[in-house]
Coordinates of C-alpha atoms (C1' of nucleotides) in Angstrom, one line a residue:
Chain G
X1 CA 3.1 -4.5 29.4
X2 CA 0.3 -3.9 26.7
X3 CA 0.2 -5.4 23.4
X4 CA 1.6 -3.6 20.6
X5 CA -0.5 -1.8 18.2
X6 CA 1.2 -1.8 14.7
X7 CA 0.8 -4.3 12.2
X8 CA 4.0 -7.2 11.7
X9 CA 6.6 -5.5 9.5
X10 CA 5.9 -5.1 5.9
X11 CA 2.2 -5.6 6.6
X12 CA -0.3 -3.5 6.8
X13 CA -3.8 -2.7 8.6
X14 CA -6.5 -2.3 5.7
X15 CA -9.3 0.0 7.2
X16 CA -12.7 0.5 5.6
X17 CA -11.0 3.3 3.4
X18 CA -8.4 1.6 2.4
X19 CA -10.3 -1.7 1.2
X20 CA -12.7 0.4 -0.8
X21 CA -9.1 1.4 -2.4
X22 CA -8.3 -2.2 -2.6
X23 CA -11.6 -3.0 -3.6
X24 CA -11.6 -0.5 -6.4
X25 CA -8.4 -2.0 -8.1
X26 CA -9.6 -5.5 -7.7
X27 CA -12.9 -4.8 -9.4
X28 CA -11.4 -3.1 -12.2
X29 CA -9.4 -6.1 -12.5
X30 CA -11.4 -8.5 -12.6
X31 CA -13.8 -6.5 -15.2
X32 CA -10.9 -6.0 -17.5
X33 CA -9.8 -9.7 -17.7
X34 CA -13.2 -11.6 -17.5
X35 CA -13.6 -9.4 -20.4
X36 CA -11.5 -11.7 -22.3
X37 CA -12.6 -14.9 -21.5
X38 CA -10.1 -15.2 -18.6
X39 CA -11.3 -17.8 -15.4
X40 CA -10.7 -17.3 -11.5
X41 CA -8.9 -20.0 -9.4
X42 CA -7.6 -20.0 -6.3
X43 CA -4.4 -22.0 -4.8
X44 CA -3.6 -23.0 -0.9
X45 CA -1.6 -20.3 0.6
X46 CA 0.8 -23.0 1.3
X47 CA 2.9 -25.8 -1.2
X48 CA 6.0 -27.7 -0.2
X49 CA 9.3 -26.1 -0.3
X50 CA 10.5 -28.1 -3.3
X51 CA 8.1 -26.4 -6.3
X52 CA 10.2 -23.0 -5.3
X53 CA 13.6 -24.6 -4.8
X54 CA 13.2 -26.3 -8.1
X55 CA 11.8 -23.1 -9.9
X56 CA 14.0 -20.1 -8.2
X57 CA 17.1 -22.2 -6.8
X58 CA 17.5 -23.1 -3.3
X59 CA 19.3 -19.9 -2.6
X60 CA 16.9 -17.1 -3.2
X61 CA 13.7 -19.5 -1.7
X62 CA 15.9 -20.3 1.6
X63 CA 16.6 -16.1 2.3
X64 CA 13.4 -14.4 1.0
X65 CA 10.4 -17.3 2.0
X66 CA 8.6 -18.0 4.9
X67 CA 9.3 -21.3 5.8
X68 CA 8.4 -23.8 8.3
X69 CA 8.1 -27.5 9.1
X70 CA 4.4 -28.4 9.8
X71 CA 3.6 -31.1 12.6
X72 CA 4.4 -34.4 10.0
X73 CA 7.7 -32.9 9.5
X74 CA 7.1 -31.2 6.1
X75 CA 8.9 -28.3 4.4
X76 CA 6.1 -25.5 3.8
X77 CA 6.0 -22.6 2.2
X78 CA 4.6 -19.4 2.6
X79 CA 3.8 -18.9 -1.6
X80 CA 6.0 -16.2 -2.8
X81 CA 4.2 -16.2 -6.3
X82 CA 1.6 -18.1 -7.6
X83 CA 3.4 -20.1 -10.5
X84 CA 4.5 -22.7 -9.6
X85 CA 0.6 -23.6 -8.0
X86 CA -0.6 -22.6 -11.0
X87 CA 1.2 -25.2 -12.9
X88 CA 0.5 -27.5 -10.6
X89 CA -3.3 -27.3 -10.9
X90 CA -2.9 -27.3 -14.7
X91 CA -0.4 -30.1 -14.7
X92 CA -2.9 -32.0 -12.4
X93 CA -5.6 -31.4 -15.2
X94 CA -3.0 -31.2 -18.3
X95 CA -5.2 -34.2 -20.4
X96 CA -9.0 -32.6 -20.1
X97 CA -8.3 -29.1 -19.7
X98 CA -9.3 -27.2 -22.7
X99 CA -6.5 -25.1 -24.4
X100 CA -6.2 -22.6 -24.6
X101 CA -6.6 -22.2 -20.5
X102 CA -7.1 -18.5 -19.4
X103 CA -6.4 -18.1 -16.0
X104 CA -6.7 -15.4 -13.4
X105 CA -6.0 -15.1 -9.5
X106 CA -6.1 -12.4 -7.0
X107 CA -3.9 -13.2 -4.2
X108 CA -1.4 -12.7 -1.4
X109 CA 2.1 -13.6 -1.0
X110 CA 4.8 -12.7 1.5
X111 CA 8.8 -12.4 0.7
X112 CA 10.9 -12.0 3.7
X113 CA 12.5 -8.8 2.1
X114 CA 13.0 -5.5 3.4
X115 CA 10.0 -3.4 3.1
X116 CA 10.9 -0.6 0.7
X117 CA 9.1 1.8 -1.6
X118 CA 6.9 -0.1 -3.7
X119 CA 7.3 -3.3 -1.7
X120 CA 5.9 -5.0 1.3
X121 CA 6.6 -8.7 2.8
X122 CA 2.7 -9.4 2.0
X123 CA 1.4 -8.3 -1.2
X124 CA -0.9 -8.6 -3.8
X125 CA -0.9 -9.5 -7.0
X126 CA -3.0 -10.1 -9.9
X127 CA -1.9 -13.2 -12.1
X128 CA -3.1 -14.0 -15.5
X129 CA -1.6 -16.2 -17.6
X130 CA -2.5 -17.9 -21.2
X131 CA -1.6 -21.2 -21.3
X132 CA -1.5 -23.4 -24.5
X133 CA -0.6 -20.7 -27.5
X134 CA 2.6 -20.7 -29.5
X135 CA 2.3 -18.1 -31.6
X136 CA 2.8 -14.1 -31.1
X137 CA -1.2 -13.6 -30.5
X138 CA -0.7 -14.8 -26.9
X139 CA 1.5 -12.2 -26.0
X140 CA -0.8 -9.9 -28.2
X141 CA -3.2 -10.5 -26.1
X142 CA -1.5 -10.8 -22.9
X143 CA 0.1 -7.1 -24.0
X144 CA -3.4 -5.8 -24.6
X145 CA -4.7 -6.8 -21.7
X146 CA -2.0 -5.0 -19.5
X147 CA -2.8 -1.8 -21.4
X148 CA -6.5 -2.3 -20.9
X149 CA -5.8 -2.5 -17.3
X150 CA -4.7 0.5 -17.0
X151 CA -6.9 2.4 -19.1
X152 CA -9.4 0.6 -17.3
X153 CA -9.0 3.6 -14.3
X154 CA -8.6 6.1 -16.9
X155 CA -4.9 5.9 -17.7
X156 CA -3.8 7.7 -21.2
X157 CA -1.0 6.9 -23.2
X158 CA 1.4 9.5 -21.8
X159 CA 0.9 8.6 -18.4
X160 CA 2.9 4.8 -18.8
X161 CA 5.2 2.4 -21.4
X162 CA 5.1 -0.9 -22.2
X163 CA 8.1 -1.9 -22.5
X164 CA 9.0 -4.7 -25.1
X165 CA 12.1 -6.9 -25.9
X166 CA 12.8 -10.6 -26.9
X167 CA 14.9 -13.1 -24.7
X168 CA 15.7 -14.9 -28.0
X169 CA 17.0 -11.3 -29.6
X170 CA 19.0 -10.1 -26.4
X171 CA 20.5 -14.0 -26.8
X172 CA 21.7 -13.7 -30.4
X173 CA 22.6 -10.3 -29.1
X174 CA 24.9 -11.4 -26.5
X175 CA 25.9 -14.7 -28.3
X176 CA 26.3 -14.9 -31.9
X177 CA 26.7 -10.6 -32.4
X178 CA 28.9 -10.3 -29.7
X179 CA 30.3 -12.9 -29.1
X180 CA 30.0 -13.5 -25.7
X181 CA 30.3 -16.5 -23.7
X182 CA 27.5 -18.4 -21.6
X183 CA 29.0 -16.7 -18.0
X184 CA 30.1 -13.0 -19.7
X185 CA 26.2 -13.7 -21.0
X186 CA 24.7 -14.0 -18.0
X187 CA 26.9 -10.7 -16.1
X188 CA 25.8 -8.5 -19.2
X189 CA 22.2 -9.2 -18.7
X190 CA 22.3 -8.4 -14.8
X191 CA 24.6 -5.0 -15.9
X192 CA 22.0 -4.0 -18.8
X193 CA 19.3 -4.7 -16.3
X194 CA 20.9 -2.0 -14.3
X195 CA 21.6 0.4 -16.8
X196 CA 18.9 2.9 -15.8
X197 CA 20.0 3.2 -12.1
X198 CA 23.5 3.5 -12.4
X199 CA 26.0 6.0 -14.1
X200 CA 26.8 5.9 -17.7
X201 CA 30.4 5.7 -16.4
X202 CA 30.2 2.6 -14.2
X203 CA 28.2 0.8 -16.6
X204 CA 31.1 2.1 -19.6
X205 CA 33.7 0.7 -16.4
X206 CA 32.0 -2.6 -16.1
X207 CA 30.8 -3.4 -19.4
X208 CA 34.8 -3.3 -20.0
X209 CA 35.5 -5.5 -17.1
X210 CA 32.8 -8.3 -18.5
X211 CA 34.1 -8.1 -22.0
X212 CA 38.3 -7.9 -20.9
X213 CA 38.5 -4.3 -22.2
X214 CA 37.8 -5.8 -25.7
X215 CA 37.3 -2.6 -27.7
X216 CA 35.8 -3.9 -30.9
X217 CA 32.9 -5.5 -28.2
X218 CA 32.5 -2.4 -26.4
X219 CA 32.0 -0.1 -29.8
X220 CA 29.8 -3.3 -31.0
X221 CA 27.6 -3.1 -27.3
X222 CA 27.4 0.7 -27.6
X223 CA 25.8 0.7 -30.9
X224 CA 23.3 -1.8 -29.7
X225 CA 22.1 0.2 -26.2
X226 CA 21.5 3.3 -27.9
X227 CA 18.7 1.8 -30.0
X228 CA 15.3 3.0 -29.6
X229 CA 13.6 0.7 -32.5
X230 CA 14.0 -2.4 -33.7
X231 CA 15.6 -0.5 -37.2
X232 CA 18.6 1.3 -35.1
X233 CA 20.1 -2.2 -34.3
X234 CA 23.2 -2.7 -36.4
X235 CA 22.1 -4.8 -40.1
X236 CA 23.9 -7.7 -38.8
X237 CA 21.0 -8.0 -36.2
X238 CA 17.9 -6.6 -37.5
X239 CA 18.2 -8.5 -40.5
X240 CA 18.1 -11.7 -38.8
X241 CA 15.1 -14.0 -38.6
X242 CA 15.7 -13.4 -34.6
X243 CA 14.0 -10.4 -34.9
X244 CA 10.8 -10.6 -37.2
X245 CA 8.5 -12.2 -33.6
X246 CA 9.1 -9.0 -31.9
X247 CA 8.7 -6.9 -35.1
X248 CA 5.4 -8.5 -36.3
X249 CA 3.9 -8.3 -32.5
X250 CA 5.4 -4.3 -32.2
X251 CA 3.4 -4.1 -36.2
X252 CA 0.3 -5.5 -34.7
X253 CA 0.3 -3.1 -31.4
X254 CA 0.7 -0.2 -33.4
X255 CA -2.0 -0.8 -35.9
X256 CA -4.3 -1.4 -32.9
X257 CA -3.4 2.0 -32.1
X258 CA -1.1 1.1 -28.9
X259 CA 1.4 3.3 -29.4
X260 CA 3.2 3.5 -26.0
X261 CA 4.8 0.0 -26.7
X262 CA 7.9 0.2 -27.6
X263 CA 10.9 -1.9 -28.2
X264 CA 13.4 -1.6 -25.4
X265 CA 17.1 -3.2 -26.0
X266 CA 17.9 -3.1 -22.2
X267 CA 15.0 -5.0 -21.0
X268 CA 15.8 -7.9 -19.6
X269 CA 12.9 -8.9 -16.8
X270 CA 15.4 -11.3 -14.2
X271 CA 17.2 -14.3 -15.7
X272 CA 16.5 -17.5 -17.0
X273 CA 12.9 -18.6 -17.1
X274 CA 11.6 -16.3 -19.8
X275 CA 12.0 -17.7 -22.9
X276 CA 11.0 -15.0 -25.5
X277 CA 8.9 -12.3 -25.9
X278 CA 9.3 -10.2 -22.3
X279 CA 7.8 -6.3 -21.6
X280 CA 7.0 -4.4 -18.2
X281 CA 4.7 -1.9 -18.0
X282 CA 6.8 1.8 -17.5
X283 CA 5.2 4.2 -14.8
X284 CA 5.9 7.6 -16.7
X285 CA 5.0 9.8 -13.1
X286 CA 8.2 11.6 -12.5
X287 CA 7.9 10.8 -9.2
X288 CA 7.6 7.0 -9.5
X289 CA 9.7 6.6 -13.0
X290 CA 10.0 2.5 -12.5
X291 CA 8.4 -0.8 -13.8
X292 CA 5.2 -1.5 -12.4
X293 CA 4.8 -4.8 -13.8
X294 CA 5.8 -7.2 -16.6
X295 CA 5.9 -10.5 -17.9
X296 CA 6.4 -12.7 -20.5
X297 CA 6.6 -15.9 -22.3
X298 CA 8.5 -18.5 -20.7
X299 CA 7.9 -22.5 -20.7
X300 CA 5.7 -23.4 -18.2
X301 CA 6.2 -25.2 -15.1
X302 CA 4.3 -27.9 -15.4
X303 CA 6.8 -30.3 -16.8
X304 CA 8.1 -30.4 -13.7
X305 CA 5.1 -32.0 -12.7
X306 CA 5.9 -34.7 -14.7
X307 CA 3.7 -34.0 -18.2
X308 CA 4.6 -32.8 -20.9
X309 CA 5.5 -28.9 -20.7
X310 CA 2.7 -25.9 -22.3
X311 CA 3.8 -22.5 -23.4
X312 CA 2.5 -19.9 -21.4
X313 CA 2.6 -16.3 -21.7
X314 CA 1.8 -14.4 -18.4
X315 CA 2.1 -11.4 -16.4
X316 CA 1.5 -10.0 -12.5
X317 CA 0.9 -6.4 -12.1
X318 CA 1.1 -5.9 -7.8
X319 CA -1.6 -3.7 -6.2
X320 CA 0.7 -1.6 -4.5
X321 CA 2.8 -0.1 -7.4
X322 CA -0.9 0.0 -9.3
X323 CA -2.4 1.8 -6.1
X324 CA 0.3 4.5 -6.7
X325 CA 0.2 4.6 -10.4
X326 CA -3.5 5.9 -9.7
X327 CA -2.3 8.0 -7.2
X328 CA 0.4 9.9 -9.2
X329 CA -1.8 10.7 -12.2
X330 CA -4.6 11.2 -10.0
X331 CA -6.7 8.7 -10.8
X332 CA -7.8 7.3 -7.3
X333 CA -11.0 8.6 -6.1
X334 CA -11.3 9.3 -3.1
X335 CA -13.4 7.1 -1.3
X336 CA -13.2 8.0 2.4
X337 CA -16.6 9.2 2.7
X338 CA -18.7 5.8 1.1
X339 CA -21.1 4.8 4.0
X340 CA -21.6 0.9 4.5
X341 CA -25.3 2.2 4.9
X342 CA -27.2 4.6 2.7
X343 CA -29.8 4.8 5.5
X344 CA -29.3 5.1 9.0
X345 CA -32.0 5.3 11.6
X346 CA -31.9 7.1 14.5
X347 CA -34.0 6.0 17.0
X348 CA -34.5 8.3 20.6
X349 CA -33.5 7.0 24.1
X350 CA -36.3 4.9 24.7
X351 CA -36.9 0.9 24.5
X352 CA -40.0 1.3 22.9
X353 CA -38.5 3.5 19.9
X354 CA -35.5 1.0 19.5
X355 CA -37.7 -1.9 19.2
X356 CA -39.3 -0.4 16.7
X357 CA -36.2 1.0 15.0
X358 CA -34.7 -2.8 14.4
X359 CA -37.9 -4.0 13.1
X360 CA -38.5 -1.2 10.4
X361 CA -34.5 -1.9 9.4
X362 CA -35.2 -5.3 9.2
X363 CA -38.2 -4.8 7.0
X364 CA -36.1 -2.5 5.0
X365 CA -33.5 -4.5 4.4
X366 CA -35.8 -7.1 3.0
X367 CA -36.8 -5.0 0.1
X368 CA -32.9 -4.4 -0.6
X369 CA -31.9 -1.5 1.1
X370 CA -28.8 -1.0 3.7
X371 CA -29.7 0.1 6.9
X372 CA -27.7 0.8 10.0
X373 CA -29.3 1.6 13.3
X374 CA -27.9 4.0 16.4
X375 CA -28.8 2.4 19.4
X376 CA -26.8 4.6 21.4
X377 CA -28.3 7.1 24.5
X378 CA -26.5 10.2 22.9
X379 CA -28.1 13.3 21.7
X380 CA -30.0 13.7 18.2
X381 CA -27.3 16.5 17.4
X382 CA -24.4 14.2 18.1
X383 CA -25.9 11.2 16.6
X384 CA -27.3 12.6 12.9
X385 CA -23.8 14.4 13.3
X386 CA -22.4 10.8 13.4
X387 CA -24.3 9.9 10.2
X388 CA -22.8 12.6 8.2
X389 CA -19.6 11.6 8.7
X390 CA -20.3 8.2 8.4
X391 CA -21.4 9.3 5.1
X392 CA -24.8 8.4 5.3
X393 CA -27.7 9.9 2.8
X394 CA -30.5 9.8 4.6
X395 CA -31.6 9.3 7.8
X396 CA -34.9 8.3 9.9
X397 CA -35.4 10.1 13.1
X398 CA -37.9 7.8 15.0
X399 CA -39.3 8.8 18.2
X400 CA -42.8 9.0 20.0
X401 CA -44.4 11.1 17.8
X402 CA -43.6 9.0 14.9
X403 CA -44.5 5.8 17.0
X404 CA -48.2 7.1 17.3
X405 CA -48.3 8.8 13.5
X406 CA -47.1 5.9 12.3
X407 CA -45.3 8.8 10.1
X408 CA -41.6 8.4 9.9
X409 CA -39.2 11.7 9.6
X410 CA -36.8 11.2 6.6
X411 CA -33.8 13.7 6.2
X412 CA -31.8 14.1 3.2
X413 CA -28.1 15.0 4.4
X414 CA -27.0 15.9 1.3
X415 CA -29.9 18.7 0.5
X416 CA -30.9 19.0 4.0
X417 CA -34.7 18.8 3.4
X418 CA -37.1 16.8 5.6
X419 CA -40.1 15.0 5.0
X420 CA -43.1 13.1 7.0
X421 CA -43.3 10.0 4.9
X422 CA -46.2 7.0 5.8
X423 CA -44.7 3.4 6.6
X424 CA -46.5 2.1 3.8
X425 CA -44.7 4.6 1.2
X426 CA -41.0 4.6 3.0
X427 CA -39.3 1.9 0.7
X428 CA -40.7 4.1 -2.4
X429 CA -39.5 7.3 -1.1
X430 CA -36.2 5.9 0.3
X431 CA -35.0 4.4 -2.9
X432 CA -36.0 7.9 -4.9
X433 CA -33.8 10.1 -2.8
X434 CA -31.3 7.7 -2.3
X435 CA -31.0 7.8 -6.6
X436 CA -31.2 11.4 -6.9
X437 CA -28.7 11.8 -4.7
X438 CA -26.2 9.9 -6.6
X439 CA -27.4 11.2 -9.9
X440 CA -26.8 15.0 -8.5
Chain T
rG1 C1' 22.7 -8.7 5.1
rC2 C1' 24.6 -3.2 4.5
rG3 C1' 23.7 2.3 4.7
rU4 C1' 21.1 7.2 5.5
rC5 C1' 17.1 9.7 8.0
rU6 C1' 13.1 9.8 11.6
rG7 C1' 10.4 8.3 16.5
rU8 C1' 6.8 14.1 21.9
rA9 C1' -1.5 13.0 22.9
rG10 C1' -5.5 9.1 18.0
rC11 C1' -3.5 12.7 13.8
rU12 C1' -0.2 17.1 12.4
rC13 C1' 3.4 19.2 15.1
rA14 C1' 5.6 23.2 19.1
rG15 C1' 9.0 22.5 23.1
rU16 C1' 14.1 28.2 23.2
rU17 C1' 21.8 27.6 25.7
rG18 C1' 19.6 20.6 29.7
rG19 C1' 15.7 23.8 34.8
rU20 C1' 11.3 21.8 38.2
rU21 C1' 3.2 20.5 37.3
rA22 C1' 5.3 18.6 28.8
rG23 C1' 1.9 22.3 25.2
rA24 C1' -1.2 23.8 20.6
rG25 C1' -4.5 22.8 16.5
rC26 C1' -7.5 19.0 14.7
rG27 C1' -10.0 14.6 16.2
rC28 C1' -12.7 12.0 20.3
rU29 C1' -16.1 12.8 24.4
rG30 C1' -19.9 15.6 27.7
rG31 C1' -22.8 20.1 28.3
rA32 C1' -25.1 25.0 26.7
rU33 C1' -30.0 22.9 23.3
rU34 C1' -33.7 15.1 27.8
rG35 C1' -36.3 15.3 19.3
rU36 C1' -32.2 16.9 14.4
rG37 C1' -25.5 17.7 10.9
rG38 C1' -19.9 21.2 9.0
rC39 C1' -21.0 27.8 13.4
rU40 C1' -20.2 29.6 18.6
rC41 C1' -19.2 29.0 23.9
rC42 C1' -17.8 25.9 28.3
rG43 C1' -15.8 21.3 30.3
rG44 C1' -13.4 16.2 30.0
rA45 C1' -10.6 12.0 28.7
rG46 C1' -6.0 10.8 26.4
rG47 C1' 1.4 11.1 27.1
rU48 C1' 6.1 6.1 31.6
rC49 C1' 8.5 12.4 25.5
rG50 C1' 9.9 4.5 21.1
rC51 C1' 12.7 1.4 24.8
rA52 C1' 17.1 0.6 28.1
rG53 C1' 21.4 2.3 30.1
rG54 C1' 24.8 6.6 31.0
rU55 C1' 26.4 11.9 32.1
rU56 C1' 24.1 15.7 35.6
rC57 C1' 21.8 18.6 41.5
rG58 C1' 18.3 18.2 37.4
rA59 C1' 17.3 15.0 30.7
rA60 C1' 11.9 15.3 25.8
rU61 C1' 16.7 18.1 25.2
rC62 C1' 23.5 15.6 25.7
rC63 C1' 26.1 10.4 25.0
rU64 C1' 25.8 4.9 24.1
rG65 C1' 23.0 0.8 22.9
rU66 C1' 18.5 -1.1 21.2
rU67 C1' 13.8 -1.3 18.7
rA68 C1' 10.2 0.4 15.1
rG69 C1' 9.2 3.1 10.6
rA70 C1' 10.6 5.7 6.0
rC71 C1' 14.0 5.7 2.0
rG72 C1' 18.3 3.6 -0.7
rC73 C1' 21.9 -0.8 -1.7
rC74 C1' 21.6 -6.2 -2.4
rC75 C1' 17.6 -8.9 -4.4
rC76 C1' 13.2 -8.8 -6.9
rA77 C1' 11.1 -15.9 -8.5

RNA sequence: GCGUCUGUAGCUCAGUUGGUUAGAGCGCUGGAUUGUGGCUCCGGAGGUCGCAGGUUCGAAUCCUGUUAGACGCCCCA
């Protein structure tokens, strides 16, 4: 009975090809937000149960964590999201930390969920989150920040939406336009929520049921989903102060010449914690066609850490929806050929040649080059063929002859030619082929 | 937690109405060429046909269960 060879469900094996992926998205990332003054922490991969029960309900955290007691008989937790660590470490620091606080993570979580399309039980996710601002230019920000991100890796507008709405509006909306109660509130949400991936008949069907078949609500709720700006919504709404937040941060977008940000009615980004301003960021790919990430304002959590609460405006996108963003408008490259090494030396099947193969790498890699050596007994053909696929540039054939020359061999894979180059003049001549190969 | 589809070599897949030693291409590896890369030729390793039962003289093939994966639903902090 061997062991088994795949990865625990809803995890995954990350290969050399695939962190360079990985890699790829993380550095573009970072660049983007460290371009706006934004910090990098780091939290435990662990925090007691109570942060999420108190955040996300006791429900949701018992069925989709991983939990355990540790050894002193404490609840733990897996984190699921870095929030609630988030306002911890600025609730720790809430009377000498400088506000406004930009922060920025890269990290994994796991959600016992089943694996899908789009989402795995570990993940990751970048998290950046301005804490400290009260007015729209933290969601301006936040908003140009997401689009950055993706223009970063050479999105165009076409290729996604951001997706605006205001938790405030949709609340007058549901409240004081509608008329609806706190419960028939909270069931219209969920159903608007839904409205893409269901049938315009079973959303007519249980719109009526929420409302009690009240006709004058249903022609009222009609009027309000099939608005595409802010100016479609009935007078009785868009005339209302409720409005002018989201109006004056769509204004501001739009002169900066984002115009893929549009107000969307049926937003609605889960339930309760958001507490205005919400968008998501709107794959366009037909194949993908979903949110790939979103955010918004909402109170932070540190008043549960007992100091006095901070507005915060924040937003995760998830590598894996970004990885195949990238992929559907073909914007990954491919990076299955990078070599670890640029230079690999190949020494022959002698002691004497091997010896002297590890100390010229070592010497090499002093001056700042990368150098792998083949130690193995197999032929020259097999092991310059094993370079080339490794995706090596050069490589250094040392044998006898080069041993009493004191001339080393130098191919270029990429051009094929082949040169006698002293020991005394390598480093020179490595680090000029090495850039004309990447210039070519 | 529920549903649909799929599991044959490392990868992509053949495998005929169940018929005896389960195949191909690519990849890996060795040689032709004891010192040189996408060609050619020859050889080799690698499979309890996801697993367990059942039907049958005989099962990769049919039946049942189970497990893993993909994709939906629920959920998505």
């Amino acid at each position: 009975m061997s062991l088994k060879l795949t990865s625990y469900k809803g995890t995954r094996d990350l290969y050399p090809a695939d962190m360079r992926r990985r890699n790829y998205i993380f550095n573009g990332w970072r660049a983007v937000v460290e371009g706006y003054g934004y910090q990098e922490y780091m939290a435990p991969l662990l925090e007691p149960l109570e942060v999420y029960a108190a955040k996300s309900g006791e429900e949701i955290v018992n069925e989709q964590t991983y939990s355990f007691t540790d050894r002193g008989g404490r609840q733990m937790v897996i984190r699921p999201e870095m929030t609630p660590s988030i306002s911890r470490m600025v609730a720790a620091r809430r009377q000498e930390m400088p506000m406004p606080a930009r922060l920025y993570s890269i990290a994994n979580f796991m959600r016992y969920e089943r694996p899908q399309h789009g989402r795995e039980r570990e993940f990751w996710q970048l998290n950046f989150d301005i804490f400290g601002v009260d007015n729209i230019y933290a969601e301006l920000e936040i908003i140009n920040m997401s689009h950055d991100i993706l223009t970063h890796f050479g999105a165009t507008d076409g290729m996604f939406t951001i997706r605006v709405n205001d938790r405030r509006l949709t609340n007058f909306i549901m409240q004081e336009y509608l008329g609806l109660n706190d419960e028939q509130t909270t069931r219209m949400i969920k159903l608007l929520d839904r409205f893409d991936k269901i049938s315009r008949d079973s959303f007519d069907d249980q719109a009526s049921d929420i409302v009690a078949g009240d006709a004058d609500k249903l022609a009222k709720l009609n009027q309000v989903i099939e608005a595409v700006e802010l100016d479609d919504l009935p007078a009785e709404i868009k005339d209302n102060a409720v409005v002018e937040p989201l109006r004056s941060l769509l204004s501001k977008l739009h002169e900066q010449g984002l115009n893929n940000v549009v107000y969307n009615v049926r937003l609605m980004r889960g339930f309760d914690y958001y507490t205005g301003i919400v968008f998501e960021a709107f794959d366009e790919a037909p194949e993908n066609r979903r949110a790939m990430f979103g955010g918004g304002r909402y109170d932070g959590l540190v008043s549960l850490f007992g100091v006095e609460s901070l507005p915060v405006v924040g937003v995760a996108p998830g590598e894996t929806t970004f990885q195949e963003f990238l992929l559907a408008h073909d914007l990954m490259p491919d990076f299955t050929d990078d070599a670890e090494s640029a230079v690999t030396i190949l020494p022959m099947a002698s002691d004497a040649t091997k010896t002297a193969a590890g100390e010229l790498a070592q010497t090499l890699r002093q001056a700042g080059l990368a150098i792998a050596v083949d130690y193995t007994d197999r032929k020259l053909d097999k092991k310059t063929k094993v370079a080339v696929k490794g995706g090596a540039k050069l490589v250094i054939y040392l044998g006898d002859e080069e041993l009493s020359s004191g001339e080393l061999t130098v191919k270029n894979l990429a051009s094929g030619q082949q040169a006698k180059v002293r020991r005394d003049q390598l480093v020179d001549y490595l680090n000029q082929q090495i850039n004309s190969v990447v210039t070519k």
